[in-house]
Tab-separated table of C-alpha atoms and ligand atoms in Angstrom:
chain	number	residue	atom	x	y	z
A	1	UNK	CA	123.001	134.936	76.984
A	2	UNK	CA	125.364	133.530	74.366
A	3	UNK	CA	127.095	131.491	77.081
A	4	UNK	CA	123.762	130.285	78.377
A	5	UNK	CA	122.631	129.225	74.915
A	6	UNK	CA	125.762	127.093	74.557
A	7	UNK	CA	124.659	125.076	77.607
A	8	UNK	CA	121.275	124.116	76.148
A	9	UNK	CA	122.150	120.485	75.309
A	10	UNK	CA	122.654	119.828	79.040
A	11	UNK	CA	119.431	121.646	79.988
A	12	UNK	CA	117.705	119.236	77.599
A	13	UNK	CA	118.714	116.217	79.734
A	14	UNK	CA	115.767	117.112	81.997
A	15	UNK	CA	113.086	114.426	82.295
A	16	UNK	CA	109.593	114.857	80.817
A	17	UNK	CA	106.478	112.697	80.647
A	18	UNK	CA	106.631	110.414	77.552
A	19	UNK	CA	109.973	112.159	76.833
A	20	UNK	CA	108.098	114.897	74.969
A	21	UNK	CA	110.727	117.551	75.879
A	22	UNK	CA	108.025	120.223	75.812
A	23	UNK	CA	110.198	123.155	76.888
A	24	UNK	CA	111.078	126.215	74.855
A	25	UNK	CA	113.579	128.988	75.589
A	26	UNK	CA	112.875	132.399	74.066
A	27	UNK	CA	115.775	134.845	74.283
A	28	UNK	CA	114.780	138.467	74.743
A	29	UNK	CA	117.425	140.986	75.813
A	30	UNK	CA	118.921	139.869	79.117
A	31	UNK	CA	116.097	137.464	79.955
A	32	UNK	CA	115.071	134.077	78.647
A	33	UNK	CA	111.430	133.017	78.808
A	34	UNK	CA	110.892	129.382	79.793
A	35	UNK	CA	107.815	128.114	78.013
A	36	UNK	CA	106.378	125.092	76.268
A	37	UNK	CA	105.377	123.952	72.829
A	38	UNK	CA	101.666	122.990	72.860
A	39	UNK	CA	102.357	120.408	70.154
A	40	UNK	CA	104.460	118.583	72.781
A	41	UNK	CA	101.876	118.630	75.562
A	42	UNK	CA	99.753	115.559	76.318
A	43	UNK	CA	96.190	116.906	76.278
A	44	UNK	CA	94.556	113.493	76.642
A	45	UNK	CA	96.690	111.764	79.275
A	46	UNK	CA	97.676	114.982	81.086
A	47	UNK	CA	94.538	117.127	80.731
A	48	UNK	CA	95.286	119.363	83.733
A	49	UNK	CA	98.904	119.971	82.647
A	50	UNK	CA	100.212	118.494	85.918
A	51	UNK	CA	103.018	116.488	84.279
A	52	UNK	CA	103.745	119.360	81.888
A	53	UNK	CA	104.372	121.786	84.772
A	54	UNK	CA	106.370	119.193	86.757
A	55	UNK	CA	108.528	118.608	83.653
A	56	UNK	CA	109.032	122.350	83.161
A	57	UNK	CA	110.029	122.652	86.815
A	58	UNK	CA	112.537	119.822	86.384
A	59	UNK	CA	113.843	121.632	83.307
A	60	UNK	CA	114.271	124.925	85.227
A	61	UNK	CA	116.209	123.100	87.955
A	62	UNK	CA	118.483	121.524	85.319
A	63	UNK	CA	119.087	124.946	83.732
A	64	UNK	CA	120.063	126.481	87.081
A	65	UNK	CA	122.381	123.598	88.022
A	66	UNK	CA	124.117	123.563	84.644
A	67	UNK	CA	124.505	127.368	84.648
A	68	UNK	CA	125.945	127.343	88.186
A	69	UNK	CA	128.416	124.603	87.236
A	70	UNK	CA	129.512	126.652	84.221
A	71	UNK	CA	130.117	129.695	86.451
A	72	UNK	CA	127.067	131.659	85.250
A	73	UNK	CA	125.042	133.565	87.859
A	74	UNK	CA	121.495	132.845	86.771
A	75	UNK	CA	118.194	132.761	88.677
A	76	UNK	CA	114.599	131.842	87.822
A	77	UNK	CA	111.631	134.170	88.293
A	78	UNK	CA	108.240	132.460	88.114
A	79	UNK	CA	105.878	134.512	85.955
A	80	UNK	CA	103.163	132.316	84.456
A	81	UNK	CA	101.756	133.657	81.196
A	82	UNK	CA	100.508	132.303	77.894
A	83	UNK	CA	102.622	129.210	77.098
A	84	UNK	CA	105.168	130.382	79.705
A	85	UNK	CA	106.113	129.589	83.302
A	86	UNK	CA	108.719	132.286	83.975
A	87	UNK	CA	112.113	133.721	83.112
A	88	UNK	CA	115.764	132.849	83.553
A	89	UNK	CA	117.738	136.019	84.209
A	90	UNK	CA	121.157	137.250	85.299
A	91	UNK	CA	121.494	137.250	89.097
A	92	UNK	CA	123.768	138.803	91.703
A	93	UNK	CA	124.801	135.443	93.050
A	94	UNK	CA	125.438	131.938	91.808
A	95	UNK	CA	122.615	129.413	92.282
A	96	UNK	CA	123.502	127.354	95.331
A	97	UNK	CA	123.248	123.665	94.628
A	98	UNK	CA	125.127	120.498	95.577
A	99	UNK	CA	124.545	119.136	92.034
A	100	UNK	CA	126.660	119.432	88.898
A	101	UNK	CA	126.261	119.066	85.151
A	102	UNK	CA	127.799	115.596	85.482
A	103	UNK	CA	124.935	114.666	87.850
A	104	UNK	CA	122.370	115.956	85.346
A	105	UNK	CA	123.996	113.867	82.600
A	106	UNK	CA	124.200	110.725	84.751
A	107	UNK	CA	120.532	110.658	85.863
A	108	UNK	CA	118.009	108.560	83.989
A	109	UNK	CA	114.798	106.628	84.514
A	110	UNK	CA	115.219	102.866	84.769
A	111	UNK	CA	112.272	100.566	84.017
A	112	UNK	CA	114.152	97.309	84.413
A	113	UNK	CA	114.349	94.995	87.413
A	114	UNK	CA	115.399	96.326	90.805
A	115	UNK	CA	117.170	94.609	93.678
A	116	UNK	CA	115.000	94.060	96.731
A	117	UNK	CA	115.485	96.335	99.723
A	118	UNK	CA	113.950	99.499	101.120
A	119	UNK	CA	115.575	102.934	101.029
A	120	UNK	CA	117.565	103.698	104.176
A	121	UNK	CA	115.593	105.918	106.556
A	122	UNK	CA	117.947	108.867	106.119
A	123	UNK	CA	117.622	108.766	102.320
A	124	UNK	CA	113.810	108.506	102.348
A	125	UNK	CA	113.664	111.234	104.996
A	126	UNK	CA	115.765	113.583	102.861
A	127	UNK	CA	113.294	113.499	99.956
A	128	UNK	CA	111.507	116.864	99.586
A	129	UNK	CA	107.715	116.543	99.616
A	130	UNK	CA	107.808	112.766	99.145
A	131	UNK	CA	105.948	110.071	101.045
A	132	UNK	CA	106.901	106.449	100.746
A	133	UNK	CA	105.067	103.154	100.707
A	134	UNK	CA	106.198	99.548	100.272
A	135	UNK	CA	105.927	98.525	96.580
A	136	UNK	CA	103.584	95.661	97.338
A	137	UNK	CA	101.018	98.055	98.812
A	138	UNK	CA	100.523	99.517	95.331
A	139	UNK	CA	100.566	96.334	93.210
A	140	UNK	CA	96.765	96.085	93.016
A	141	UNK	CA	96.413	99.794	92.232
A	142	UNK	CA	98.989	99.633	89.438
A	143	UNK	CA	97.135	96.794	87.753
A	144	UNK	CA	93.788	98.593	88.046
A	145	UNK	CA	95.352	101.802	86.690
A	146	UNK	CA	96.972	99.951	83.761
A	147	UNK	CA	93.632	98.359	82.875
A	148	UNK	CA	92.049	101.802	82.977
A	149	UNK	CA	94.832	103.337	80.842
A	150	UNK	CA	94.867	100.646	78.160
A	151	UNK	CA	91.070	100.496	78.153
A	152	UNK	CA	90.948	104.131	77.099
A	153	UNK	CA	91.233	104.403	73.321
A	154	UNK	CA	92.331	108.069	73.315
A	155	UNK	CA	94.975	107.679	76.046
A	156	UNK	CA	96.405	104.618	74.290
A	157	UNK	CA	96.466	106.449	70.942
A	158	UNK	CA	98.347	109.379	72.495
A	159	UNK	CA	100.856	107.052	74.185
A	160	UNK	CA	101.374	105.204	70.898
A	161	UNK	CA	102.266	108.486	69.161
A	162	UNK	CA	105.263	108.814	71.527
A	163	UNK	CA	106.423	105.182	71.358
A	164	UNK	CA	109.566	104.455	69.344
A	165	UNK	CA	109.561	100.656	69.265
A	166	UNK	CA	111.833	100.161	66.281
A	167	UNK	CA	115.061	101.848	65.285
A	168	UNK	CA	113.497	102.470	61.925
A	169	UNK	CA	111.164	105.016	63.525
A	170	UNK	CA	112.205	108.404	62.094
A	171	UNK	CA	112.270	109.977	65.590
A	172	UNK	CA	113.946	107.027	67.385
A	173	UNK	CA	117.005	109.066	68.411
A	174	UNK	CA	115.128	112.325	69.045
A	175	UNK	CA	112.305	111.929	71.557
A	176	UNK	CA	109.586	109.621	72.921
A	177	UNK	CA	109.896	106.241	74.595
A	178	UNK	CA	112.102	103.706	72.863
A	179	UNK	CA	111.999	99.921	73.237
A	180	UNK	CA	115.327	100.179	75.049
A	181	UNK	CA	114.138	102.889	77.442
A	182	UNK	CA	111.103	100.726	78.207
A	183	UNK	CA	113.398	97.748	78.872
A	184	UNK	CA	111.611	95.627	76.255
A	185	UNK	CA	113.190	92.684	74.489
A	186	UNK	CA	113.039	92.707	70.698
A	187	UNK	CA	110.162	90.213	70.776
A	188	UNK	CA	108.253	92.227	73.380
A	189	UNK	CA	108.680	95.430	71.349
A	190	UNK	CA	107.466	93.647	68.230
A	191	UNK	CA	104.487	92.209	70.119
A	192	UNK	CA	103.567	95.605	71.551
A	193	UNK	CA	103.822	97.256	68.124
A	194	UNK	CA	101.640	94.627	66.540
A	195	UNK	CA	99.019	94.679	69.270
A	196	UNK	CA	98.799	98.477	69.322
A	197	UNK	CA	98.389	98.492	65.535
A	198	UNK	CA	95.455	96.117	65.983
A	199	UNK	CA	94.143	97.939	69.074
A	200	UNK	CA	90.871	99.216	67.522
A	201	UNK	CA	89.938	95.680	66.479
A	202	UNK	CA	91.210	93.910	69.603
A	203	UNK	CA	90.126	96.363	72.303
A	204	UNK	CA	86.811	94.619	72.914
A	205	UNK	CA	88.445	91.201	72.739
A	206	UNK	CA	90.521	91.824	75.846
A	207	UNK	CA	93.668	93.538	74.528
A	208	UNK	CA	93.699	96.074	77.408
A	209	UNK	CA	93.872	93.134	79.830
A	210	UNK	CA	96.817	91.637	77.927
A	211	UNK	CA	98.666	94.979	77.823
A	212	UNK	CA	98.009	95.672	81.500
A	213	UNK	CA	99.174	92.141	82.284
A	214	UNK	CA	102.682	93.092	81.129
A	215	UNK	CA	103.268	95.081	84.310
A	216	UNK	CA	101.825	92.413	86.614
A	217	UNK	CA	104.410	91.577	89.227
A	218	UNK	CA	106.320	94.821	88.677
A	219	UNK	CA	105.736	95.858	92.283
A	220	UNK	CA	105.785	92.383	93.766
A	221	UNK	CA	109.096	92.709	95.590
A	222	UNK	CA	110.454	94.279	98.731
A	223	UNK	CA	111.023	97.835	97.503
A	224	UNK	CA	109.796	101.399	97.817
A	225	UNK	CA	107.401	103.656	95.988
A	226	UNK	CA	107.719	107.407	96.478
A	227	UNK	CA	104.725	109.703	96.112
A	228	UNK	CA	105.109	113.462	95.649
A	229	UNK	CA	102.403	115.271	97.605
A	230	UNK	CA	101.904	119.017	97.306
A	231	UNK	CA	99.868	122.024	96.345
A	232	UNK	CA	98.648	121.877	92.727
A	233	UNK	CA	99.318	125.593	92.331
A	234	UNK	CA	103.010	124.954	93.059
A	235	UNK	CA	103.617	122.329	90.381
A	236	UNK	CA	106.559	124.100	88.711
A	237	UNK	CA	108.324	124.536	92.064
A	238	UNK	CA	107.511	120.936	92.952
A	239	UNK	CA	108.936	119.791	89.609
A	240	UNK	CA	112.178	121.474	90.686
A	241	UNK	CA	112.030	119.582	94.010
A	242	UNK	CA	111.312	116.340	92.117
A	243	UNK	CA	114.440	116.893	90.028
A	244	UNK	CA	116.552	117.508	93.135
A	245	UNK	CA	115.182	114.327	94.700
A	246	UNK	CA	116.002	112.312	91.571
A	247	UNK	CA	119.523	113.748	91.474
A	248	UNK	CA	120.057	112.922	95.151
A	249	UNK	CA	118.888	109.348	94.526
A	250	UNK	CA	120.941	109.007	91.369
A	251	UNK	CA	124.081	110.193	93.177
A	252	UNK	CA	123.538	107.370	95.693
A	253	UNK	CA	123.125	104.723	92.982
A	254	UNK	CA	119.315	104.591	92.992
A	255	UNK	CA	117.068	105.081	89.977
A	256	UNK	CA	113.374	105.791	89.587
A	257	UNK	CA	110.586	104.356	87.464
A	258	UNK	CA	107.618	106.749	87.379
A	259	UNK	CA	104.143	105.198	87.434
A	260	UNK	CA	101.910	108.201	86.751
A	261	UNK	CA	98.995	106.009	85.648
A	262	UNK	CA	98.225	105.325	89.323
A	263	UNK	CA	97.320	109.004	89.863
A	264	UNK	CA	95.972	109.605	86.343
A	265	UNK	CA	93.134	107.183	87.113
A	266	UNK	CA	90.703	108.795	89.570
A	267	UNK	CA	89.630	105.667	91.499
A	268	UNK	CA	93.198	104.459	92.092
A	269	UNK	CA	94.319	107.994	93.012
A	270	UNK	CA	91.577	108.121	95.636
A	271	UNK	CA	92.519	104.757	97.123
A	272	UNK	CA	96.191	105.745	97.198
A	273	UNK	CA	95.349	109.016	98.959
A	274	UNK	CA	93.398	107.002	101.540
A	275	UNK	CA	96.334	104.640	102.085
A	276	UNK	CA	98.643	107.608	102.605
A	277	UNK	CA	96.175	109.373	104.885
A	278	UNK	CA	96.052	112.340	102.485
A	279	UNK	CA	92.643	114.054	102.514
A	280	UNK	CA	92.774	115.643	99.029
A	281	UNK	CA	93.630	113.123	96.262
A	282	UNK	CA	94.375	116.041	93.875
A	283	UNK	CA	97.513	116.763	95.899
A	284	UNK	CA	99.130	113.477	94.795
A	285	UNK	CA	101.369	114.748	91.992
A	286	UNK	CA	103.816	112.014	91.120
A	287	UNK	CA	104.400	108.310	91.826
A	288	UNK	CA	107.557	106.312	91.127
A	289	UNK	CA	109.177	103.136	92.336
A	290	UNK	CA	112.751	103.647	93.398
A	291	UNK	CA	115.635	101.334	94.096
A	292	UNK	CA	118.923	99.878	92.969
A	293	UNK	CA	118.571	98.655	89.381
A	294	UNK	CA	119.924	95.227	88.419
A	295	UNK	CA	121.343	96.705	85.186
A	296	UNK	CA	121.880	100.210	83.831
A	297	UNK	CA	119.443	101.634	81.314
A	298	UNK	CA	120.600	103.389	78.146
A	299	UNK	CA	120.389	107.196	78.032
A	300	UNK	CA	117.045	108.307	76.612
A	301	UNK	CA	116.844	110.193	73.314
A	302	UNK	CA	116.941	113.977	73.041
A	303	UNK	CA	116.145	116.373	70.198
A	304	UNK	CA	119.186	118.458	71.105
A	305	UNK	CA	122.491	116.893	72.105
B	1	FMN	C1	106.248	114.452	85.344
B	1	FMN	C2	106.767	113.152	84.792
B	1	FMN	C3	105.927	112.049	84.689
B	1	FMN	C4	106.422	110.841	84.197
B	1	FMN	N1	105.586	109.748	84.130
B	1	FMN	C5	106.064	108.564	83.686
B	1	FMN	C6	105.262	107.388	83.693
B	1	FMN	O1	104.104	107.415	84.082
B	1	FMN	N2	105.813	106.215	83.284
B	1	FMN	C7	107.116	106.138	82.875
B	1	FMN	O2	107.560	105.051	82.503
B	1	FMN	N3	107.911	107.245	82.856
B	1	FMN	C8	107.416	108.441	83.257
B	1	FMN	N4	108.233	109.534	83.315
B	1	FMN	C9	109.638	109.402	82.923
B	1	FMN	C10	109.856	109.924	81.523
B	1	FMN	O3	109.280	109.056	80.560
B	1	FMN	C11	111.351	110.100	81.306
B	1	FMN	O4	111.786	111.142	82.126
B	1	FMN	C12	111.677	110.441	79.861
B	1	FMN	O5	111.392	109.341	79.023
B	1	FMN	C13	113.149	110.825	79.689
B	1	FMN	O6	113.961	109.763	80.124
B	1	FMN	P1	115.048	109.951	81.290
B	1	FMN	O7	114.322	110.349	82.527
B	1	FMN	O8	115.695	108.600	81.395
B	1	FMN	O9	115.994	111.023	80.840
B	1	FMN	C14	107.768	110.750	83.790
B	1	FMN	C15	108.599	111.869	83.904
B	1	FMN	C16	108.116	113.057	84.401
B	1	FMN	C17	109.034	114.245	84.505
């Protein structure tokens, strides 16, 4: 357990919605409970806990990969309970994985520009539980979802609480979404800060339209969007699959830019399900564009490093 605890900074490289890093590890004898801190959940924008459980699954996968690379035989036993998804425990055998700690460290979201070009068939086909669509097929849905998101006062307020748009923010290097992670220029970050500060006054005057306009054109190129489709009761396991997919892509030089707003907004989720031929829109669990980025993005902040 002491050896496992020493690996925590690498576990913490796992991705999480809004970079909330919601996970907790509670050491008890020869087991470690994997849980979450409710203060780091997103009750308004993630009311069902979908992104929370996907993030915890991604975290579990990171833990297992990092332990295996360090020579520790550790397994995960799902056991949902209050503020808990399961336990890491000593195992008979090493976790079998093609990934390493270096892969976990190298992965990162990239919200900048991507080169045109679709994923090769064999790469798209190797993605677990993912369906793909051409970017342009989602451009209208993204705009509608952004309008919906920025039109909602409570969702926007919750997002704002996790934005770190100036280095002077006291949590800039710890968590949340920085100007750099969001690929904003200094002027754009300043503009976003100012408009969000004035949001209550400007909401009725069309601010949501202006904010949503920022992502106009984001999907107007020849690229791919991947959609994770699966059983809502398997979200932790699917979060682990999502992490493996991201690591596979990252190892091949691709990055991802999640666009959860498209499935957070009920009407756009329903249209997307129809376009994919999926009968139950609730089974759409994650959406991200994927491709070769034109420039690298800086590593995102972590509370523990
Ligand atoms: C379940 C889940 C949902 C996410 N949704 C979004 C999203 O809608 N928009 C976005 O820009 N990033 C999204 N992200 C990416 C996180 O913001 C990102 O993982 C986090 O900021 C840490 O950065 P990193 O992935 O570069 O380490 C999501 C990540 C996860 C795991």
